[in-house]
Structure formats: structure tokens, C-alpha cells
CSV table of C-alpha atoms in Angstrom, one decimal:
chain,number,residue,atom,x,y,z
A,30,MET,CA,-58.8,-2.5,-5.4
A,31,LYS,CA,-59.1,0.9,-7.0
A,32,VAL,CA,-58.7,3.5,-4.2
A,33,LEU,CA,-59.2,7.3,-4.3
A,34,VAL,CA,-56.8,8.9,-1.8
A,35,THR,CA,-57.4,12.6,-1.2
A,36,GLY,CA,-54.4,14.5,0.2
A,37,SER,CA,-52.0,12.2,-1.7
A,38,ALA,CA,-49.2,14.7,-1.4
A,39,GLY,CA,-49.8,15.2,2.3
A,40,PHE,CA,-48.0,13.6,5.2
A,41,ILE,CA,-50.4,10.7,5.9
A,42,GLY,CA,-52.0,10.5,2.4
A,43,ASN,CA,-48.7,10.1,0.7
A,44,ARG,CA,-47.6,7.2,2.9
A,45,VAL,CA,-51.0,5.6,2.6
A,46,SER,CA,-50.7,5.8,-1.2
A,47,GLU,CA,-47.3,4.3,-1.1
A,48,ARG,CA,-48.4,1.3,0.9
A,49,LEU,CA,-51.5,0.7,-1.3
A,50,LEU,CA,-49.3,0.8,-4.4
A,51,GLU,CA,-46.8,-1.6,-2.8
A,52,ARG,CA,-49.5,-4.2,-2.2
A,53,GLY,CA,-50.8,-3.9,-5.8
A,54,ASP,CA,-53.8,-1.6,-5.5
A,55,GLU,CA,-54.5,1.2,-8.1
A,56,VAL,CA,-54.4,4.7,-6.6
A,57,ILE,CA,-56.1,7.9,-7.8
A,58,GLY,CA,-54.3,10.6,-5.8
A,59,LEU,CA,-56.2,13.9,-5.4
A,60,ASP,CA,-54.2,16.9,-4.1
A,61,ILE,CA,-54.4,20.6,-4.9
A,62,MET,CA,-50.9,21.3,-3.5
A,63,SER,CA,-52.2,24.0,-1.1
A,64,PRO,CA,-49.5,26.5,-0.1
A,65,TYR,CA,-50.5,26.2,3.6
A,66,TYR,CA,-47.0,24.9,4.0
A,67,ASP,CA,-43.9,24.3,1.8
A,68,VAL,CA,-45.1,23.1,-1.6
A,69,LYS,CA,-41.6,21.8,-2.4
A,70,LEU,CA,-42.0,19.2,0.4
A,71,LYS,CA,-45.3,18.1,-1.0
A,72,GLU,CA,-43.8,17.8,-4.5
A,73,ALA,CA,-40.9,15.8,-3.1
A,74,ARG,CA,-43.4,13.4,-1.4
A,75,LEU,CA,-45.4,13.1,-4.6
A,76,ALA,CA,-42.2,12.4,-6.6
A,77,LYS,CA,-41.9,9.1,-4.8
A,78,ILE,CA,-45.1,7.7,-6.3
A,79,ILE,CA,-46.0,9.8,-9.4
A,80,ASP,CA,-44.3,7.5,-11.9
A,81,HIS,CA,-45.8,4.3,-10.5
A,82,GLU,CA,-47.8,2.5,-13.2
A,83,ASN,CA,-50.8,2.2,-10.9
A,84,PHE,CA,-50.9,5.8,-9.8
A,85,THR,CA,-53.0,8.5,-11.4
A,86,GLU,CA,-52.6,12.1,-10.3
A,87,ALA,CA,-55.6,14.4,-10.0
A,88,ARG,CA,-54.5,17.9,-9.1
A,89,ILE,CA,-57.9,19.4,-8.3
A,90,ASP,CA,-59.5,21.3,-5.4
A,91,LEU,CA,-61.6,19.1,-3.1
A,92,ALA,CA,-64.1,22.0,-2.9
A,93,ASP,CA,-64.6,22.1,-6.7
A,94,ARG,CA,-67.9,20.2,-6.9
A,95,GLU,CA,-67.9,19.6,-10.7
A,96,ALA,CA,-64.3,18.5,-10.8
A,97,VAL,CA,-64.7,16.0,-7.9
A,98,ALA,CA,-67.9,14.6,-9.4
A,99,LYS,CA,-66.2,14.1,-12.7
A,100,LEU,CA,-63.3,12.4,-11.0
A,101,PHE,CA,-65.6,9.9,-9.3
A,102,GLU,CA,-67.5,9.3,-12.6
A,103,ASP,CA,-64.4,8.8,-14.6
A,104,HIS,CA,-62.6,6.4,-12.2
A,105,LYS,CA,-65.5,4.8,-10.1
A,106,PRO,CA,-63.2,3.9,-7.2
A,107,ASP,CA,-64.0,0.8,-5.0
A,108,GLY,CA,-62.8,2.6,-1.9
A,109,VAL,CA,-62.1,6.2,-0.8
A,110,ILE,CA,-59.6,7.3,1.8
A,111,ASN,CA,-60.3,11.0,2.5
A,112,LEU,CA,-57.2,12.6,4.1
A,113,ALA,CA,-57.3,16.0,2.4
A,114,ALA,CA,-58.3,18.8,4.8
A,115,GLN,CA,-57.3,22.2,6.0
A,116,ALA,CA,-55.3,21.1,9.1
A,117,GLY,CA,-54.1,22.9,12.2
A,118,VAL,CA,-55.9,24.2,15.3
A,119,ARG,CA,-53.9,27.4,15.4
A,120,HIS,CA,-54.5,28.3,11.8
A,121,SER,CA,-58.3,27.9,12.3
A,122,LEU,CA,-58.2,31.0,14.6
A,123,GLU,CA,-56.8,33.1,11.8
A,124,ALA,CA,-58.4,31.7,8.6
A,125,PRO,CA,-61.7,30.1,9.4
A,126,ILE,CA,-63.0,30.2,5.8
A,127,ASP,CA,-60.2,27.8,4.7
A,128,TYR,CA,-61.7,25.2,7.0
A,129,VAL,CA,-65.3,25.7,5.6
A,130,ASP,CA,-64.1,25.3,2.0
A,131,SER,CA,-62.0,22.2,2.4
A,132,ASN,CA,-63.4,20.4,5.4
A,133,LEU,CA,-67.1,21.1,4.9
A,134,TYR,CA,-67.7,21.8,1.2
A,135,GLY,CA,-65.0,19.4,0.2
A,136,PHE,CA,-66.3,16.6,2.4
A,137,VAL,CA,-69.8,16.8,1.1
A,138,ASN,CA,-68.4,16.5,-2.4
A,139,ILE,CA,-66.7,13.3,-1.3
A,140,LEU,CA,-70.0,12.0,0.2
A,141,GLU,CA,-71.8,12.8,-3.0
A,142,GLY,CA,-69.2,11.1,-5.1
A,143,CYS,CA,-69.5,7.9,-2.9
A,144,ARG,CA,-73.3,8.0,-3.1
A,145,ASN,CA,-73.4,8.4,-6.9
A,146,THR,CA,-70.8,5.8,-7.8
A,147,ASN,CA,-71.6,3.1,-5.3
A,148,VAL,CA,-68.3,3.3,-3.4
A,149,LYS,CA,-67.9,0.2,-1.2
A,150,HIS,CA,-66.2,1.9,1.7
A,151,LEU,CA,-65.3,5.5,2.7
A,152,VAL,CA,-62.6,5.9,5.3
A,153,TYR,CA,-62.1,9.5,6.4
A,154,ALA,CA,-59.9,11.4,8.7
A,155,SER,CA,-61.4,12.9,11.9
A,156,SER,CA,-59.3,14.1,14.8
A,157,SER,CA,-58.7,13.7,18.5
A,158,SER,CA,-59.5,17.5,18.6
A,159,VAL,CA,-63.2,16.6,18.7
A,160,TYR,CA,-62.8,15.6,22.4
A,161,GLY,CA,-62.4,19.2,23.3
A,162,THR,CA,-61.8,19.8,27.0
A,163,ASN,CA,-62.8,16.2,27.9
A,164,ASP,CA,-60.9,15.3,31.0
A,165,LYS,CA,-61.8,11.6,31.1
A,166,MET,CA,-58.8,9.6,30.2
A,167,PRO,CA,-58.1,7.8,27.9
A,168,PHE,CA,-60.4,9.4,25.3
A,169,SER,CA,-63.0,6.8,24.2
A,170,THR,CA,-65.3,6.9,21.1
A,171,HIS,CA,-68.1,5.9,23.5
A,172,ASP,CA,-67.8,9.4,25.1
A,173,LYS,CA,-69.9,12.3,23.9
A,174,VAL,CA,-68.1,14.9,21.9
A,175,ASP,CA,-70.4,17.9,21.7
A,176,HIS,CA,-68.2,20.7,22.8
A,177,PRO,CA,-65.3,21.3,20.4
A,178,ILE,CA,-63.1,24.3,21.3
A,179,SER,CA,-61.6,25.1,17.8
A,180,LEU,CA,-63.2,25.5,14.4
A,181,TYR,CA,-60.9,22.8,13.1
A,182,ALA,CA,-62.4,20.4,15.7
A,183,ALA,CA,-65.9,21.5,14.9
A,184,THR,CA,-65.4,20.7,11.2
A,185,LYS,CA,-64.1,17.3,12.0
A,186,ARG,CA,-67.1,16.5,14.2
A,187,ALA,CA,-69.3,17.8,11.5
A,188,ASN,CA,-67.7,15.3,9.1
A,189,GLU,CA,-68.7,12.5,11.4
A,190,LEU,CA,-72.3,13.6,11.5
A,191,MET,CA,-72.4,14.2,7.8
A,192,ALA,CA,-71.0,10.7,7.1
A,193,HIS,CA,-73.5,9.1,9.4
A,194,THR,CA,-76.4,10.9,7.6
A,195,TYR,CA,-75.2,9.6,4.1
A,196,SER,CA,-74.5,6.1,5.4
A,197,HIS,CA,-78.0,6.0,6.8
A,198,LEU,CA,-79.7,7.4,3.8
A,199,PHE,CA,-77.8,5.6,1.1
A,200,GLN,CA,-76.4,2.6,3.0
A,201,PHE,CA,-72.8,2.9,1.9
A,202,PRO,CA,-70.2,1.9,4.6
A,203,SER,CA,-68.2,4.7,6.2
A,204,THR,CA,-65.6,4.7,8.9
A,205,GLY,CA,-64.2,7.8,10.7
A,206,LEU,CA,-60.7,7.7,12.2
A,207,ARG,CA,-59.9,10.1,15.0
A,208,PHE,CA,-56.1,10.7,14.5
A,209,PHE,CA,-53.9,11.4,17.5
A,210,THR,CA,-50.7,13.6,16.9
A,211,VAL,CA,-49.1,11.8,14.0
A,212,TYR,CA,-45.3,12.3,13.5
A,213,GLY,CA,-42.4,10.8,11.5
A,214,PRO,CA,-40.4,11.2,8.3
A,215,TRP,CA,-41.9,13.5,5.7
A,216,GLY,CA,-44.0,15.1,8.4
A,217,ARG,CA,-45.8,18.5,8.4
A,218,PRO,CA,-43.6,21.6,9.0
A,219,ASP,CA,-46.3,23.1,11.3
A,220,MET,CA,-46.2,20.2,13.7
A,221,ALA,CA,-44.3,20.4,17.0
A,222,LEU,CA,-41.5,17.9,16.2
A,223,PHE,CA,-40.7,19.6,12.9
A,224,LEU,CA,-40.7,23.1,14.4
A,225,PHE,CA,-38.6,21.9,17.4
A,226,THR,CA,-36.1,20.1,15.3
A,227,LYS,CA,-35.6,23.1,12.9
A,228,ALA,CA,-35.2,25.6,15.8
A,229,ILE,CA,-32.8,23.5,17.8
A,230,MET,CA,-30.6,22.8,14.9
A,231,GLU,CA,-30.5,26.5,14.1
A,232,GLY,CA,-29.8,27.5,17.7
A,233,LYS,CA,-33.2,29.2,18.1
A,234,THR,CA,-35.7,29.1,20.9
A,235,ILE,CA,-38.7,26.7,20.9
A,236,ASP,CA,-42.1,27.7,22.2
A,237,VAL,CA,-43.4,25.3,24.9
A,238,PHE,CA,-47.0,25.9,25.7
A,239,ASN,CA,-48.8,25.4,29.0
A,240,ASN,CA,-45.3,25.6,30.6
A,241,GLY,CA,-44.6,22.1,29.3
A,242,GLU,CA,-47.4,20.5,31.3
A,243,MET,CA,-48.9,18.7,28.3
A,244,SER,CA,-49.1,15.1,27.1
A,245,ARG,CA,-50.0,13.5,23.8
A,246,SER,CA,-50.6,10.1,22.2
A,247,PHE,CA,-47.7,10.7,19.9
A,248,THR,CA,-48.2,8.2,17.0
A,249,TYR,CA,-45.6,7.2,14.4
A,250,ILE,CA,-46.7,7.4,10.8
A,251,ASP,CA,-46.2,3.7,10.0
A,252,ASP,CA,-48.5,2.7,12.8
A,253,ILE,CA,-51.2,5.1,11.5
A,254,VAL,CA,-50.9,3.9,7.9
A,255,GLU,CA,-51.2,0.2,9.0
A,256,GLY,CA,-54.4,1.1,10.8
A,257,VAL,CA,-55.9,3.1,7.9
A,258,ILE,CA,-55.3,0.3,5.5
A,259,ARG,CA,-56.6,-2.4,7.8
A,260,THR,CA,-59.7,-0.3,8.3
A,261,LEU,CA,-60.2,0.2,4.6
A,262,ASP,CA,-60.2,-3.6,4.2
A,263,ALA,CA,-62.9,-4.1,6.8
A,264,PRO,CA,-66.0,-2.0,5.9
A,265,PRO,CA,-68.7,-1.9,8.7
A,266,SER,CA,-72.0,-3.6,8.4
A,267,LEU,CA,-75.1,-2.4,10.4
A,268,GLN,CA,-74.0,-2.0,14.0
A,269,VAL,CA,-75.9,-2.3,17.3
A,270,GLY,CA,-75.5,0.8,19.3
A,271,GLY,CA,-77.2,4.0,18.5
A,272,GLU,CA,-77.6,6.4,21.4
A,273,LYS,CA,-75.8,4.0,23.8
A,274,ASP,CA,-72.8,4.0,21.5
A,275,PRO,CA,-72.1,7.2,19.6
A,276,ALA,CA,-69.4,5.4,17.7
A,277,SER,CA,-71.8,3.1,15.9
A,278,SER,CA,-75.3,3.1,14.5
A,279,HIS,CA,-78.2,0.7,14.4
A,280,THR,CA,-79.5,2.4,11.2
A,281,ALA,CA,-76.3,2.7,9.1
A,282,PRO,CA,-73.1,0.8,8.2
A,283,PHE,CA,-71.1,3.4,10.1
A,284,ARG,CA,-68.3,3.4,12.7
A,285,ILE,CA,-65.9,5.8,14.3
A,286,PHE,CA,-62.5,4.6,15.8
A,287,ASN,CA,-59.7,6.3,17.6
A,288,ILE,CA,-56.4,5.6,15.9
A,289,GLY,CA,-53.1,6.4,17.7
A,290,SER,CA,-50.7,5.3,20.3
A,291,ASP,CA,-52.3,3.9,23.4
A,292,THR,CA,-49.7,5.5,25.5
A,293,ALA,CA,-49.6,9.2,26.5
A,294,VAL,CA,-46.1,10.8,26.6
A,295,GLY,CA,-45.3,14.1,28.3
A,296,LEU,CA,-44.3,17.0,26.1
A,297,MET,CA,-41.1,17.5,28.1
A,298,ARG,CA,-40.1,13.9,27.6
A,299,TYR,CA,-40.8,14.2,23.9
A,300,ILE,CA,-38.4,17.2,23.8
A,301,GLU,CA,-35.8,15.4,25.8
A,302,VAL,CA,-35.8,12.5,23.3
A,303,LEU,CA,-35.4,15.0,20.5
A,304,GLU,CA,-32.5,16.6,22.3
A,305,GLU,CA,-30.8,13.2,22.8
A,306,ASN,CA,-31.1,12.5,19.1
A,307,LEU,CA,-29.8,15.9,18.0
A,308,GLY,CA,-27.1,16.0,20.6
A,309,ARG,CA,-28.1,19.5,21.5
A,310,LYS,CA,-30.1,21.2,24.2
A,311,ALA,CA,-33.2,23.2,23.4
A,312,LYS,CA,-33.6,26.8,24.4
A,313,LYS,CA,-37.1,26.9,25.8
A,314,ASN,CA,-39.6,29.8,25.8
A,315,MET,CA,-42.2,28.7,28.4
A,316,LEU,CA,-45.7,30.0,27.5
A,317,PRO,CA,-49.3,29.7,28.8
A,318,MET,CA,-51.8,27.5,27.0
A,319,GLN,CA,-52.8,28.8,23.6
A,320,PRO,CA,-56.5,29.2,22.6
A,321,GLY,CA,-58.1,26.1,21.1
A,322,ASP,CA,-55.5,23.7,22.5
A,323,VAL,CA,-55.9,21.1,25.2
A,324,ALA,CA,-53.4,19.9,27.9
A,325,SER,CA,-53.6,16.2,27.2
A,326,THR,CA,-54.7,13.6,24.7
A,327,TRP,CA,-54.7,9.8,25.2
A,328,ALA,CA,-56.2,7.3,22.8
A,329,ASP,CA,-58.3,4.3,23.8
A,330,VAL,CA,-57.8,2.1,20.7
A,331,ASN,CA,-59.4,-1.1,22.1
A,332,ASP,CA,-62.3,-0.9,19.6
A,333,LEU,CA,-60.0,-0.6,16.6
A,334,ARG,CA,-57.8,-3.4,18.0
A,335,ASP,CA,-60.8,-5.7,18.3
A,336,ALA,CA,-62.1,-4.8,14.8
A,337,VAL,CA,-59.0,-5.0,12.7
A,338,GLY,CA,-56.1,-6.1,15.0
A,339,TYR,CA,-54.6,-2.7,15.2
A,340,GLN,CA,-51.6,-2.5,17.4
A,341,PRO,CA,-49.2,0.5,17.4
A,342,THR,CA,-45.7,-0.7,18.1
A,343,THR,CA,-43.3,2.3,17.6
A,344,THR,CA,-42.0,3.9,20.7
A,345,VAL,CA,-41.3,7.7,20.8
A,346,GLU,CA,-37.6,6.9,21.3
A,347,ASP,CA,-37.6,4.9,18.0
A,348,GLY,CA,-39.9,7.2,16.1
A,349,VAL,CA,-38.1,10.5,16.9
A,350,LYS,CA,-34.8,8.9,16.0
A,351,LYS,CA,-36.2,8.0,12.5
A,352,PHE,CA,-37.6,11.5,12.1
A,353,VAL,CA,-34.2,13.1,12.9
A,354,GLU,CA,-32.4,10.8,10.5
A,355,TRP,CA,-34.8,11.7,7.8
A,356,TYR,CA,-34.7,15.5,8.6
A,357,LYS,CA,-30.9,15.5,8.4
A,358,ASP,CA,-30.8,13.6,5.2
A,359,TYR,CA,-33.5,15.8,3.6
A,360,TYR,CA,-32.3,19.2,4.8
A,361,GLY,CA,-28.7,18.5,5.5
A,362,ASP,CA,-27.0,18.5,8.9
């Protein structure tokens, strides 16, 4: 298969690209190398795949309509995995236009490319953030998600609605994946595990929001990648559902799945596992909840399990250990 992966120098996109290349697929990797976080880390990720004979780099901006259209026309991919986006709930409070450019303009460019070159399946990243303040646990794709509490979440929900419209009008299969707190080696420096590890190793204080009364479906990167690729290989047909099932459609080959760990782990336990692996105690600065954040997330992944056999297997204990080993190797003890 020829697959366009956007965000190919990003945390998830890079590992997805690696796995596709390992199994013999051709990958066109789009990434603008945004300076949102350390570009050297992105370059180091990209270095792992850039010399592969089946990899083609496209260093263009997802929001550049003409460049994206030409990329689709030149390569005519069979499948698209859209993982490029302006990420981060906190940053969306400070730089909202970044989210409009990448997550809205950029995404419609992807949809147009799929439409005009007859892409067989679009898989795109949504987010658990779309559930907002939903207090029904675990989060299910059968629940309504009409009240996002951050612009980041709003753009991800908009992506789902845009994808359904295009799948309905032009009948190309699309699948949205709502990611739940992904972590692991080569992770993003703005994520909690990375920030905590760096601070603890430097003897600095970590910020613990909501006084530590938080929980997440912390999901190891390899479990995410397995689910993404299984989903790519299983494009949806017309579904029966519609209004009774917001995750499917009776008018379009369209589905939405949760993808993440099916176990919620408390933030304080997460920190405790990190302390054990670092052999150091964290200095904690206990803070109230920050705007746009939620106290808990917990993924119901039964639909994805039924559809593609998805089964996350990595425990927090094993996953954090692997991250710490990578961090020490990459940055030094």
C-alpha cells in the first residue's frame, strides 16, 4: 500500500511510519517541523526513517492548499493517516489561530485531497478531549459530545463532522480515532510524563493539577500504533446507526472509535511509578484544575476491539519503565 502519513516527524506519526515501512508499505511523510516543541527531537525521529528506500519526505505545511493538492496529485496514495495537528489543550488558550490553521484549514485540505484522488481510506486523529466534562465513565463513542471545553477539543470535534460530510457526499471511507493520553519513548516534551521526568531528574518541582485528583487512560505508543494500522486495513462500509449511534452513519462509510487503554490510572499512581523507575522522589506543587482540562478520562474500546481485534497490552509499570530507559539514553543520565 502507498500511505500518506501526516505528522511523520511527530510522536505518533513517526512510529506509525516506521511500522508501515517495516511491513513493506510505501510511506509519503508530510511534516512542516513546527517549532511548537524541540525541532531537534523531531529531526532525530525523522532520521530513523528518512533513508528508507520506501520513504518520501514532504516538508510542507498542511495548511498550504496548493502544496497539499499537488502532493496528492503527484503520489495518489491508497490510504491516508492524518496525525498532523496543532496539539495541546493549554496552548489553545494562548494561540487559538494555530489551531484554526492546522486543525481546520489543514484538515479540509486533506479531505479535498482524498476526494480528488479517490483515496481508499482516510484515518484521522481525533481526541478524548471531545468528551469535555462528560462524567459518564467509561467514555463511549455512543455518547453525545456537543460541549467541548477547549478550542483544541472543538477543532477535533469539527474534524469528525467534516469527515462525515465528505464521506457522505463523496462516499470515501473515513475513520476517526479518539486518542487517549499517549506516552512512551520519543514522546512529546509538553506531555506530563516528559515534563515530570525532566523536572525530577533536575531536582525541580513538578506541577500537579487538581491536587492530584485526576485519572487517565494512559496508553503506550506501541498499543496506539497497532490500533491505527489495524484500522487503516479495515475501511468502513455503510453502517447502520445514524442518530441512534453518533459513531456511525447510515449514509456514509464513516466510523469513529476510541483508541486507548481500557484502564484508568490515577495521576498520583502514575507519578509513583515514575519515581520508582527514576529512583528519586518528586517535589510536588499541588495546584487547582487548569482551564480547559478534565479530571478523568477512561476509554471504552469495545467497538474497536470488535471491529479490528484491538487489545492494548502494555501496563503503566512497563510503559513508564521503557520511557525512562529511552529518556536516559537520549538525554543522558
